[in-house]
Structure formats: C-alpha cells, structure tokens
Amino acid sequence: RGGSEGCAEAERMLNESGRRETTLYAIFDALRDGPKTNMELTEITPRYSARIYDLRAIGVPVVTERPRRDGLVTYRIATEALQ
C-alpha cells in the first residue's frame, strides 16, 4: 500500500495495538521528569516528534528549545503554563 492509504492503515494499527498511547505516556513521563534532548527521546521511540505533536494537540505545553551547536534540540513542559 502506498500514499495516504498506507498511512491510514499504519495509523489504525498503532491505535489498535495501543503502541501510540504507550509511547505517548512514556514521552509525557520523561518530560515531566525534566527537559530531554531529541537523542534521549529517540531512545523511547524513533517517532518522538509525532508523540510531541500528539501531546500538544491535547493541550500539554511542550516547549522546543533552540538547537544547540551539536545539533541537539531540548524539549520541556512549560510548567508555568500548568499552574
């Protein structure tokens, strides 16, 4: 399958298996513990950016810090927005 049909199928499978929800919570828990780099989040799931998108979509204020010279990007939850 190709194109959007293949993407829709993959999306359906992720949702049915619960993998998306599991990795969503894992990313959320990691960020609640403090700022994490893209390399640290990749260890949880290679699709960490999609889970960050999902977190933002449900109202979690995830902040992206500017890339460092070494190419790492830091993500954190804006705790001031949660108070």
PDB file of N, CA, C and O in Angstrom:
ATOM      1  N   ARG A   1       0.840  -1.184   0.000  1.00  0.00           N
ATOM      2  CA  ARG A   1       0.000   0.000   0.000  1.00  0.00           C
ATOM      3  C   ARG A   1       0.875   1.233   0.000  1.00  0.00           C
ATOM      4  O   ARG A   1       1.881   1.292   0.653  1.00  0.00           O
ATOM      5  N   GLY A   2       0.389   2.230  -0.669  1.00  0.00           N
ATOM      6  CA  GLY A   2       1.186   3.438  -0.729  1.00  0.00           C
ATOM      7  C   GLY A   2       0.357   4.646  -0.386  1.00  0.00           C
ATOM      8  O   GLY A   2      -0.857   4.589  -0.214  1.00  0.00           O
ATOM      9  N   GLY A   3       1.038   5.769  -0.307  1.00  0.00           N
ATOM     10  CA  GLY A   3       0.359   7.034  -0.095  1.00  0.00           C
ATOM     11  C   GLY A   3      -0.435   7.089   1.186  1.00  0.00           C
ATOM     12  O   GLY A   3      -0.100   6.483   2.194  1.00  0.00           O
ATOM     13  N   SER A   4      -1.530   7.839   1.129  1.00  0.00           N
ATOM     14  CA  SER A   4      -2.331   8.057   2.336  1.00  0.00           C
ATOM     15  C   SER A   4      -3.039   6.799   2.806  1.00  0.00           C
ATOM     16  O   SER A   4      -3.321   6.639   3.987  1.00  0.00           O
ATOM     17  N   GLU A   5      -3.315   5.872   1.894  1.00  0.00           N
ATOM     18  CA  GLU A   5      -3.966   4.617   2.292  1.00  0.00           C
ATOM     19  C   GLU A   5      -3.047   3.821   3.216  1.00  0.00           C
ATOM     20  O   GLU A   5      -3.486   3.284   4.232  1.00  0.00           O
ATOM     21  N   GLY A   6      -1.764   3.755   2.872  1.00  0.00           N
ATOM     22  CA  GLY A   6      -0.798   3.052   3.718  1.00  0.00           C
ATOM     23  C   GLY A   6      -0.623   3.737   5.061  1.00  0.00           C
ATOM     24  O   GLY A   6      -0.513   3.090   6.098  1.00  0.00           O
ATOM     25  N   CYS A   7      -0.623   5.078   5.058  1.00  0.00           N
ATOM     26  CA  CYS A   7      -0.507   5.832   6.311  1.00  0.00           C
ATOM     27  C   CYS A   7      -1.718   5.599   7.199  1.00  0.00           C
ATOM     28  O   CYS A   7      -1.582   5.439   8.401  1.00  0.00           O
ATOM     29  N   ALA A   8      -2.894   5.594   6.597  1.00  0.00           N
ATOM     30  CA  ALA A   8      -4.122   5.368   7.367  1.00  0.00           C
ATOM     31  C   ALA A   8      -4.114   3.983   7.990  1.00  0.00           C
ATOM     32  O   ALA A   8      -4.532   3.805   9.140  1.00  0.00           O
ATOM     33  N   GLU A   9      -3.624   3.003   7.248  1.00  0.00           N
ATOM     34  CA  GLU A   9      -3.550   1.634   7.769  1.00  0.00           C
ATOM     35  C   GLU A   9      -2.570   1.559   8.942  1.00  0.00           C
ATOM     36  O   GLU A   9      -2.853   0.946   9.969  1.00  0.00           O
ATOM     37  N   ALA A  10      -1.424   2.191   8.792  1.00  0.00           N
ATOM     38  CA  ALA A  10      -0.435   2.199   9.871  1.00  0.00           C
ATOM     39  C   ALA A  10      -0.995   2.900  11.104  1.00  0.00           C
ATOM     40  O   ALA A  10      -0.812   2.440  12.229  1.00  0.00           O
ATOM     41  N   GLU A  11      -1.700   4.000  10.881  1.00  0.00           N
ATOM     42  CA  GLU A  11      -2.322   4.747  11.986  1.00  0.00           C
ATOM     43  C   GLU A  11      -3.334   3.873  12.714  1.00  0.00           C
ATOM     44  O   GLU A  11      -3.374   3.817  13.944  1.00  0.00           O
ATOM     45  N   ARG A  12      -4.163   3.169  11.974  1.00  0.00           N
ATOM     46  CA  ARG A  12      -5.173   2.292  12.559  1.00  0.00           C
ATOM     47  C   ARG A  12      -4.509   1.202  13.395  1.00  0.00           C
ATOM     48  O   ARG A  12      -4.924   0.923  14.518  1.00  0.00           O
ATOM     49  N   MET A  13      -3.456   0.614  12.866  1.00  0.00           N
ATOM     50  CA  MET A  13      -2.763  -0.462  13.578  1.00  0.00           C
ATOM     51  C   MET A  13      -2.126   0.060  14.863  1.00  0.00           C
ATOM     52  O   MET A  13      -2.167  -0.613  15.893  1.00  0.00           O
ATOM     53  N   LEU A  14      -1.528   1.241  14.813  1.00  0.00           N
ATOM     54  CA  LEU A  14      -0.929   1.827  16.015  1.00  0.00           C
ATOM     55  C   LEU A  14      -1.974   2.045  17.093  1.00  0.00           C
ATOM     56  O   LEU A  14      -1.754   1.739  18.262  1.00  0.00           O
ATOM     57  N   ASN A  15      -3.110   2.576  16.698  1.00  0.00           N
ATOM     58  CA  ASN A  15      -4.167   2.854  17.663  1.00  0.00           C
ATOM     59  C   ASN A  15      -4.738   1.570  18.251  1.00  0.00           C
ATOM     60  O   ASN A  15      -5.017   1.497  19.435  1.00  0.00           O
ATOM     61  N   GLU A  16      -4.925   0.553  17.417  1.00  0.00           N
ATOM     62  CA  GLU A  16      -5.494  -0.715  17.894  1.00  0.00           C
ATOM     63  C   GLU A  16      -4.549  -1.428  18.851  1.00  0.00           C
ATOM     64  O   GLU A  16      -4.985  -2.029  19.819  1.00  0.00           O
ATOM     65  N   SER A  17      -3.257  -1.387  18.555  1.00  0.00           N
ATOM     66  CA  SER A  17      -2.298  -2.113  19.387  1.00  0.00           C
ATOM     67  C   SER A  17      -2.001  -1.390  20.698  1.00  0.00           C
ATOM     68  O   SER A  17      -1.470  -1.978  21.624  1.00  0.00           O
ATOM     69  N   GLY A  18      -2.344  -0.105  20.753  1.00  0.00           N
ATOM     70  CA  GLY A  18      -2.054   0.675  21.951  1.00  0.00           C
ATOM     71  C   GLY A  18      -0.636   1.208  21.993  1.00  0.00           C
ATOM     72  O   GLY A  18      -0.256   1.876  22.947  1.00  0.00           O
ATOM     73  N   ARG A  19       0.153   0.925  20.955  1.00  0.00           N
ATOM     74  CA  ARG A  19       1.545   1.384  20.963  1.00  0.00           C
ATOM     75  C   ARG A  19       1.644   2.897  21.014  1.00  0.00           C
ATOM     76  O   ARG A  19       2.494   3.437  21.709  1.00  0.00           O
ATOM     77  N   ARG A  20       0.773   3.575  20.270  1.00  0.00           N
ATOM     78  CA  ARG A  20       0.830   5.035  20.273  1.00  0.00           C
ATOM     79  C   ARG A  20       0.583   5.564  21.682  1.00  0.00           C
ATOM     80  O   ARG A  20       1.300   6.421  22.169  1.00  0.00           O
ATOM     81  N   GLU A  21      -0.440   5.051  22.338  1.00  0.00           N
ATOM     82  CA  GLU A  21      -0.766   5.516  23.679  1.00  0.00           C
ATOM     83  C   GLU A  21       0.372   5.228  24.646  1.00  0.00           C
ATOM     84  O   GLU A  21       0.715   6.064  25.475  1.00  0.00           O
ATOM     85  N   THR A  22       0.973   4.062  24.536  1.00  0.00           N
ATOM     86  CA  THR A  22       2.087   3.682  25.411  1.00  0.00           C
ATOM     87  C   THR A  22       3.258   4.630  25.243  1.00  0.00           C
ATOM     88  O   THR A  22       3.819   5.126  26.220  1.00  0.00           O
ATOM     89  N   THR A  23       3.630   4.913  23.994  1.00  0.00           N
ATOM     90  CA  THR A  23       4.769   5.810  23.769  1.00  0.00           C
ATOM     91  C   THR A  23       4.406   7.249  24.107  1.00  0.00           C
ATOM     92  O   THR A  23       5.258   8.001  24.572  1.00  0.00           O
ATOM     93  N   LEU A  24       3.154   7.618  23.942  1.00  0.00           N
ATOM     94  CA  LEU A  24       2.704   8.960  24.325  1.00  0.00           C
ATOM     95  C   LEU A  24       2.915   9.168  25.818  1.00  0.00           C
ATOM     96  O   LEU A  24       3.494  10.178  26.247  1.00  0.00           O
ATOM     97  N   TYR A  25       2.475   8.200  26.625  1.00  0.00           N
ATOM     98  CA  TYR A  25       2.660   8.305  28.069  1.00  0.00           C
ATOM     99  C   TYR A  25       4.137   8.257  28.455  1.00  0.00           C
ATOM    100  O   TYR A  25       4.565   8.948  29.375  1.00  0.00           O
ATOM    101  N   ALA A  26       4.920   7.464  27.753  1.00  0.00           N
ATOM    102  CA  ALA A  26       6.355   7.379  28.053  1.00  0.00           C
ATOM    103  C   ALA A  26       7.051   8.709  27.797  1.00  0.00           C
ATOM    104  O   ALA A  26       7.880   9.156  28.602  1.00  0.00           O
ATOM    105  N   ILE A  27       6.706   9.367  26.693  1.00  0.00           N
ATOM    106  CA  ILE A  27       7.285  10.678  26.392  1.00  0.00           C
ATOM    107  C   ILE A  27       6.815  11.703  27.423  1.00  0.00           C
ATOM    108  O   ILE A  27       7.611  12.498  27.938  1.00  0.00           O
ATOM    109  N   PHE A  28       5.535  11.678  27.750  1.00  0.00           N
ATOM    110  CA  PHE A  28       4.989  12.601  28.748  1.00  0.00           C
ATOM    111  C   PHE A  28       5.688  12.423  30.091  1.00  0.00           C
ATOM    112  O   PHE A  28       6.114  13.399  30.718  1.00  0.00           O
ATOM    113  N   ASP A  29       5.828  11.187  30.538  1.00  0.00           N
ATOM    114  CA  ASP A  29       6.507  10.916  31.813  1.00  0.00           C
ATOM    115  C   ASP A  29       7.953  11.399  31.790  1.00  0.00           C
ATOM    116  O   ASP A  29       8.439  11.969  32.764  1.00  0.00           O
ATOM    117  N   ALA A  30       8.640  11.164  30.686  1.00  0.00           N
ATOM    118  CA  ALA A  30      10.039  11.603  30.569  1.00  0.00           C
ATOM    119  C   ALA A  30      10.134  13.120  30.679  1.00  0.00           C
ATOM    120  O   ALA A  30      10.994  13.649  31.394  1.00  0.00           O
ATOM    121  N   LEU A  31       9.246  13.832  29.992  1.00  0.00           N
ATOM    122  CA  LEU A  31       9.281  15.291  30.028  1.00  0.00           C
ATOM    123  C   LEU A  31       8.846  15.840  31.381  1.00  0.00           C
ATOM    124  O   LEU A  31       9.314  16.907  31.796  1.00  0.00           O
ATOM    125  N   ARG A  32       7.975  15.130  32.080  1.00  0.00           N
ATOM    126  CA  ARG A  32       7.588  15.566  33.433  1.00  0.00           C
ATOM    127  C   ARG A  32       8.774  15.502  34.378  1.00  0.00           C
ATOM    128  O   ARG A  32       8.858  16.274  35.327  1.00  0.00           O
ATOM    129  N   ASP A  33       9.703  14.584  34.116  1.00  0.00           N
ATOM    130  CA  ASP A  33      10.903  14.460  34.951  1.00  0.00           C
ATOM    131  C   ASP A  33      11.911  15.567  34.695  1.00  0.00           C
ATOM    132  O   ASP A  33      12.846  15.734  35.458  1.00  0.00           O
ATOM    133  N   GLY A  34      11.737  16.303  33.595  1.00  0.00           N
ATOM    134  CA  GLY A  34      12.649  17.394  33.273  1.00  0.00           C
ATOM    135  C   GLY A  34      12.945  17.434  31.783  1.00  0.00           C
ATOM    136  O   GLY A  34      12.504  16.557  31.032  1.00  0.00           O
ATOM    137  N   PRO A  35      13.673  18.448  31.350  1.00  0.00           N
ATOM    138  CA  PRO A  35      13.979  18.600  29.929  1.00  0.00           C
ATOM    139  C   PRO A  35      14.703  17.377  29.367  1.00  0.00           C
ATOM    140  O   PRO A  35      15.493  16.731  30.072  1.00  0.00           O
ATOM    141  N   LYS A  36      14.396  17.062  28.117  1.00  0.00           N
ATOM    142  CA  LYS A  36      15.024  15.927  27.436  1.00  0.00           C
ATOM    143  C   LYS A  36      15.468  16.368  26.044  1.00  0.00           C
ATOM    144  O   LYS A  36      14.801  17.176  25.402  1.00  0.00           O
ATOM    145  N   THR A  37      16.582  15.803  25.592  1.00  0.00           N
ATOM    146  CA  THR A  37      17.050  16.093  24.239  1.00  0.00           C
ATOM    147  C   THR A  37      16.388  15.151  23.240  1.00  0.00           C
ATOM    148  O   THR A  37      15.818  14.124  23.620  1.00  0.00           O
ATOM    149  N   ASN A  38      16.504  15.512  21.973  1.00  0.00           N
ATOM    150  CA  ASN A  38      15.965  14.641  20.927  1.00  0.00           C
ATOM    151  C   ASN A  38      16.612  13.263  20.972  1.00  0.00           C
ATOM    152  O   ASN A  38      15.945  12.265  20.707  1.00  0.00           O
ATOM    153  N   MET A  39      17.872  13.177  21.338  1.00  0.00           N
ATOM    154  CA  MET A  39      18.537  11.866  21.432  1.00  0.00           C
ATOM    155  C   MET A  39      17.942  11.026  22.558  1.00  0.00           C
ATOM    156  O   MET A  39      17.742   9.826  22.405  1.00  0.00           O
ATOM    157  N   GLU A  40      17.649  11.645  23.681  1.00  0.00           N
ATOM    158  CA  GLU A  40      17.038  10.918  24.797  1.00  0.00           C
ATOM    159  C   GLU A  40      15.643  10.428  24.435  1.00  0.00           C
ATOM    160  O   GLU A  40      15.270   9.299  24.766  1.00  0.00           O
ATOM    161  N   LEU A  41      14.872  11.271  23.738  1.00  0.00           N
ATOM    162  CA  LEU A  41      13.515  10.878  23.356  1.00  0.00           C
ATOM    163  C   LEU A  41      13.524   9.805  22.275  1.00  0.00           C
ATOM    164  O   LEU A  41      12.639   8.954  22.239  1.00  0.00           O
ATOM    165  N   THR A  42      14.543   9.815  21.418  1.00  0.00           N
ATOM    166  CA  THR A  42      14.664   8.783  20.387  1.00  0.00           C
ATOM    167  C   THR A  42      14.844   7.402  21.020  1.00  0.00           C
ATOM    168  O   THR A  42      14.422   6.397  20.448  1.00  0.00           O
ATOM    169  N   GLU A  43      15.449   7.349  22.203  1.00  0.00           N
ATOM    170  CA  GLU A  43      15.607   6.067  22.896  1.00  0.00           C
ATOM    171  C   GLU A  43      14.257   5.505  23.329  1.00  0.00           C
ATOM    172  O   GLU A  43      14.098   4.296  23.462  1.00  0.00           O
ATOM    173  N   ILE A  44      13.278   6.372  23.544  1.00  0.00           N
ATOM    174  CA  ILE A  44      11.933   5.924  23.913  1.00  0.00           C
ATOM    175  C   ILE A  44      11.187   5.463  22.669  1.00  0.00           C
ATOM    176  O   ILE A  44      10.591   4.402  22.659  1.00  0.00           O
ATOM    177  N   THR A  45      11.212   6.291  21.629  1.00  0.00           N
ATOM    178  CA  THR A  45      10.577   5.951  20.357  1.00  0.00           C
ATOM    179  C   THR A  45      11.202   6.797  19.248  1.00  0.00           C
ATOM    180  O   THR A  45      11.404   7.995  19.440  1.00  0.00           O
ATOM    181  N   PRO A  46      11.511   6.175  18.120  1.00  0.00           N
ATOM    182  CA  PRO A  46      12.052   6.951  16.999  1.00  0.00           C
ATOM    183  C   PRO A  46      11.066   8.008  16.495  1.00  0.00           C
ATOM    184  O   PRO A  46      11.461   8.991  15.900  1.00  0.00           O
ATOM    185  N   ARG A  47       9.788   7.822  16.773  1.00  0.00           N
ATOM    186  CA  ARG A  47       8.759   8.776  16.338  1.00  0.00           C
ATOM    187  C   ARG A  47       8.379   9.747  17.466  1.00  0.00           C
ATOM    188  O   ARG A  47       7.223  10.130  17.606  1.00  0.00           O
ATOM    189  N   TYR A  48       9.381  10.145  18.231  1.00  0.00           N
ATOM    190  CA  TYR A  48       9.111  11.040  19.360  1.00  0.00           C
ATOM    191  C   TYR A  48       8.445  12.345  18.911  1.00  0.00           C
ATOM    192  O   TYR A  48       7.612  12.891  19.617  1.00  0.00           O
ATOM    193  N   SER A  49       8.806  12.852  17.732  1.00  0.00           N
ATOM    194  CA  SER A  49       8.236  14.130  17.292  1.00  0.00           C
ATOM    195  C   SER A  49       6.726  14.005  17.051  1.00  0.00           C
ATOM    196  O   SER A  49       5.976  14.953  17.302  1.00  0.00           O
ATOM    197  N   ALA A  50       6.276  12.847  16.587  1.00  0.00           N
ATOM    198  CA  ALA A  50       4.836  12.631  16.407  1.00  0.00           C
ATOM    199  C   ALA A  50       4.128  12.601  17.760  1.00  0.00           C
ATOM    200  O   ALA A  50       3.014  13.109  17.905  1.00  0.00           O
ATOM    201  N   ARG A  51       4.769  12.006  18.763  1.00  0.00           N
ATOM    202  CA  ARG A  51       4.155  11.979  20.088  1.00  0.00           C
ATOM    203  C   ARG A  51       4.154  13.370  20.714  1.00  0.00           C
ATOM    204  O   ARG A  51       3.230  13.716  21.450  1.00  0.00           O
ATOM    205  N   ILE A  52       5.170  14.184  20.449  1.00  0.00           N
ATOM    206  CA  ILE A  52       5.171  15.564  20.932  1.00  0.00           C
ATOM    207  C   ILE A  52       4.024  16.326  20.279  1.00  0.00           C
ATOM    208  O   ILE A  52       3.320  17.091  20.938  1.00  0.00           O
ATOM    209  N   TYR A  53       3.806  16.082  19.004  1.00  0.00           N
ATOM    210  CA  TYR A  53       2.680  16.684  18.297  1.00  0.00           C
ATOM    211  C   TYR A  53       1.363  16.281  18.977  1.00  0.00           C
ATOM    212  O   TYR A  53       0.495  17.121  19.218  1.00  0.00           O
ATOM    213  N   ASP A  54       1.238  14.994  19.296  1.00  0.00           N
ATOM    214  CA  ASP A  54       0.034  14.497  19.964  1.00  0.00           C
ATOM    215  C   ASP A  54      -0.160  15.149  21.333  1.00  0.00           C
ATOM    216  O   ASP A  54      -1.278  15.514  21.709  1.00  0.00           O
ATOM    217  N   LEU A  55       0.927  15.296  22.092  1.00  0.00           N
ATOM    218  CA  LEU A  55       0.836  15.938  23.406  1.00  0.00           C
ATOM    219  C   LEU A  55       0.350  17.377  23.270  1.00  0.00           C
ATOM    220  O   LEU A  55      -0.525  17.823  24.017  1.00  0.00           O
ATOM    221  N   ARG A  56       0.917  18.083  22.319  1.00  0.00           N
ATOM    222  CA  ARG A  56       0.484  19.471  22.098  1.00  0.00           C
ATOM    223  C   ARG A  56      -0.985  19.524  21.688  1.00  0.00           C
ATOM    224  O   ARG A  56      -1.714  20.429  22.101  1.00  0.00           O
ATOM    225  N   ALA A  57      -1.413  18.550  20.891  1.00  0.00           N
ATOM    226  CA  ALA A  57      -2.798  18.520  20.413  1.00  0.00           C
ATOM    227  C   ALA A  57      -3.798  18.343  21.561  1.00  0.00           C
ATOM    228  O   ALA A  57      -4.939  18.793  21.457  1.00  0.00           O
ATOM    229  N   ILE A  58      -3.365  17.713  22.647  1.00  0.00           N
ATOM    230  CA  ILE A  58      -4.266  17.532  23.793  1.00  0.00           C
ATOM    231  C   ILE A  58      -4.014  18.578  24.882  1.00  0.00           C
ATOM    232  O   ILE A  58      -4.527  18.461  25.986  1.00  0.00           O
ATOM    233  N   GLY A  59      -3.210  19.591  24.555  1.00  0.00           N
ATOM    234  CA  GLY A  59      -3.043  20.723  25.459  1.00  0.00           C
ATOM    235  C   GLY A  59      -1.835  20.720  26.358  1.00  0.00           C
ATOM    236  O   GLY A  59      -1.722  21.581  27.240  1.00  0.00           O
ATOM    237  N   VAL A  60      -0.925  19.777  26.191  1.00  0.00           N
ATOM    238  CA  VAL A  60       0.291  19.772  27.007  1.00  0.00           C
ATOM    239  C   VAL A  60       1.248  20.813  26.413  1.00  0.00           C
ATOM    240  O   VAL A  60       1.589  20.742  25.227  1.00  0.00           O
ATOM    241  N   PRO A  61       1.691  21.784  27.214  1.00  0.00           N
ATOM    242  CA  PRO A  61       2.530  22.867  26.693  1.00  0.00           C
ATOM    243  C   PRO A  61       3.999  22.459  26.544  1.00  0.00           C
ATOM    244  O   PRO A  61       4.848  22.807  27.364  1.00  0.00           O
ATOM    245  N   VAL A  62       4.292  21.726  25.486  1.00  0.00           N
ATOM    246  CA  VAL A  62       5.670  21.281  25.240  1.00  0.00           C
ATOM    247  C   VAL A  62       6.405  22.407  24.517  1.00  0.00           C
ATOM    248  O   VAL A  62       5.950  22.915  23.490  1.00  0.00           O
ATOM    249  N   VAL A  63       7.545  22.799  25.083  1.00  0.00           N
ATOM    250  CA  VAL A  63       8.359  23.872  24.531  1.00  0.00           C
ATOM    251  C   VAL A  63       9.588  23.255  23.862  1.00  0.00           C
ATOM    252  O   VAL A  63      10.207  22.346  24.412  1.00  0.00           O
ATOM    253  N   THR A  64       9.924  23.764  22.686  1.00  0.00           N
ATOM    254  CA  THR A  64      11.123  23.341  21.971  1.00  0.00           C
ATOM    255  C   THR A  64      12.182  24.412  22.140  1.00  0.00           C
ATOM    256  O   THR A  64      11.967  25.570  21.773  1.00  0.00           O
ATOM    257  N   GLU A  65      13.316  24.033  22.716  1.00  0.00           N
ATOM    258  CA  GLU A  65      14.429  24.968  22.862  1.00  0.00           C
ATOM    259  C   GLU A  65      15.215  25.006  21.556  1.00  0.00           C
ATOM    260  O   GLU A  65      15.261  24.021  20.826  1.00  0.00           O
ATOM    261  N   ARG A  66      15.838  26.100  21.275  1.00  0.00           N
ATOM    262  CA  ARG A  66      16.611  26.237  20.040  1.00  0.00           C
ATOM    263  C   ARG A  66      17.693  25.163  19.942  1.00  0.00           C
ATOM    264  O   ARG A  66      18.278  24.776  20.953  1.00  0.00           O
ATOM    265  N   PRO A  67      17.956  24.721  18.713  1.00  0.00           N
ATOM    266  CA  PRO A  67      19.013  23.707  18.532  1.00  0.00           C
ATOM    267  C   PRO A  67      20.364  24.222  19.015  1.00  0.00           C
ATOM    268  O   PRO A  67      20.686  25.398  18.854  1.00  0.00           O
ATOM    269  N   ARG A  68      21.107  23.324  19.605  1.00  0.00           N
ATOM    270  CA  ARG A  68      22.459  23.662  20.050  1.00  0.00           C
ATOM    271  C   ARG A  68      23.428  23.458  18.898  1.00  0.00           C
ATOM    272  O   ARG A  68      23.070  22.909  17.857  1.00  0.00           O
ATOM    273  N   ARG A  69      24.640  23.868  19.081  1.00  0.00           N
ATOM    274  CA  ARG A  69      25.653  23.712  18.025  1.00  0.00           C
ATOM    275  C   ARG A  69      25.901  22.258  17.659  1.00  0.00           C
ATOM    276  O   ARG A  69      26.254  21.945  16.541  1.00  0.00           O
ATOM    277  N   ASP A  70      25.698  21.370  18.619  1.00  0.00           N
ATOM    278  CA  ASP A  70      25.934  19.946  18.350  1.00  0.00           C
ATOM    279  C   ASP A  70      24.735  19.272  17.688  1.00  0.00           C
ATOM    280  O   ASP A  70      24.731  18.072  17.458  1.00  0.00           O
ATOM    281  N   GLY A  71      23.681  20.055  17.367  1.00  0.00           N
ATOM    282  CA  GLY A  71      22.526  19.513  16.678  1.00  0.00           C
ATOM    283  C   GLY A  71      21.431  18.992  17.587  1.00  0.00           C
ATOM    284  O   GLY A  71      20.368  18.592  17.116  1.00  0.00           O
ATOM    285  N   LEU A  72      21.676  18.993  18.888  1.00  0.00           N
ATOM    286  CA  LEU A  72      20.657  18.512  19.810  1.00  0.00           C
ATOM    287  C   LEU A  72      19.595  19.584  20.047  1.00  0.00           C
ATOM    288  O   LEU A  72      19.899  20.770  20.101  1.00  0.00           O
ATOM    289  N   VAL A  73      18.370  19.138  20.167  1.00  0.00           N
ATOM    290  CA  VAL A  73      17.239  20.005  20.485  1.00  0.00           C
ATOM    291  C   VAL A  73      16.706  19.550  21.829  1.00  0.00           C
ATOM    292  O   VAL A  73      16.646  18.353  22.106  1.00  0.00           O
ATOM    293  N   THR A  74      16.344  20.483  22.688  1.00  0.00           N
ATOM    294  CA  THR A  74      15.814  20.150  24.002  1.00  0.00           C
ATOM    295  C   THR A  74      14.323  20.459  24.050  1.00  0.00           C
ATOM    296  O   THR A  74      13.881  21.501  23.572  1.00  0.00           O
ATOM    297  N   TYR A  75      13.579  19.532  24.631  1.00  0.00           N
ATOM    298  CA  TYR A  75      12.138  19.683  24.817  1.00  0.00           C
ATOM    299  C   TYR A  75      11.852  19.696  26.311  1.00  0.00           C
ATOM    300  O   TYR A  75      12.512  19.014  27.087  1.00  0.00           O
ATOM    301  N   ARG A  76      10.857  20.489  26.684  1.00  0.00           N
ATOM    302  CA  ARG A  76      10.442  20.526  28.087  1.00  0.00           C
ATOM    303  C   ARG A  76       8.970  20.892  28.148  1.00  0.00           C
ATOM    304  O   ARG A  76       8.411  21.417  27.192  1.00  0.00           O
ATOM    305  N   ILE A  77       8.362  20.605  29.286  1.00  0.00           N
ATOM    306  CA  ILE A  77       6.997  21.043  29.533  1.00  0.00           C
ATOM    307  C   ILE A  77       7.064  22.382  30.226  1.00  0.00           C
ATOM    308  O   ILE A  77       7.788  22.540  31.216  1.00  0.00           O
ATOM    309  N   ALA A  78       6.331  23.352  29.705  1.00  0.00           N
ATOM    310  CA  ALA A  78       6.294  24.691  30.294  1.00  0.00           C
ATOM    311  C   ALA A  78       5.485  24.621  31.577  1.00  0.00           C
ATOM    312  O   ALA A  78       4.261  24.715  31.564  1.00  0.00           O
ATOM    313  N   THR A  79       6.163  24.422  32.677  1.00  0.00           N
ATOM    314  CA  THR A  79       5.474  24.221  33.967  1.00  0.00           C
ATOM    315  C   THR A  79       4.700  25.451  34.384  1.00  0.00           C
ATOM    316  O   THR A  79       3.667  25.321  35.052  1.00  0.00           O
ATOM    317  N   GLU A  80       5.151  26.637  33.984  1.00  0.00           N
ATOM    318  CA  GLU A  80       4.420  27.844  34.371  1.00  0.00           C
ATOM    319  C   GLU A  80       3.023  27.861  33.749  1.00  0.00           C
ATOM    320  O   GLU A  80       2.096  28.415  34.309  1.00  0.00           O
ATOM    321  N   ALA A  81       2.854  27.197  32.620  1.00  0.00           N
ATOM    322  CA  ALA A  81       1.541  27.140  31.964  1.00  0.00           C
ATOM    323  C   ALA A  81       0.607  26.152  32.670  1.00  0.00           C
ATOM    324  O   ALA A  81      -0.596  26.212  32.506  1.00  0.00           O
ATOM    325  N   LEU A  82       1.173  25.238  33.458  1.00  0.00           N
ATOM    326  CA  LEU A  82       0.362  24.229  34.138  1.00  0.00           C
ATOM    327  C   LEU A  82      -0.148  24.711  35.486  1.00  0.00           C
ATOM    328  O   LEU A  82      -0.969  24.053  36.107  1.00  0.00           O
ATOM    329  N   GLN A  83       0.354  25.832  35.972  1.00  0.00           N
ATOM    330  CA  GLN A  83      -0.034  26.292  37.308  1.00  0.00           C
ATOM    331  C   GLN A  83      -1.272  27.133  37.284  1.00  0.00           C
ATOM    332  O   GLN A  83      -1.697  27.684  36.358  1.00  0.00           O
TER     333      GLN A  83
END
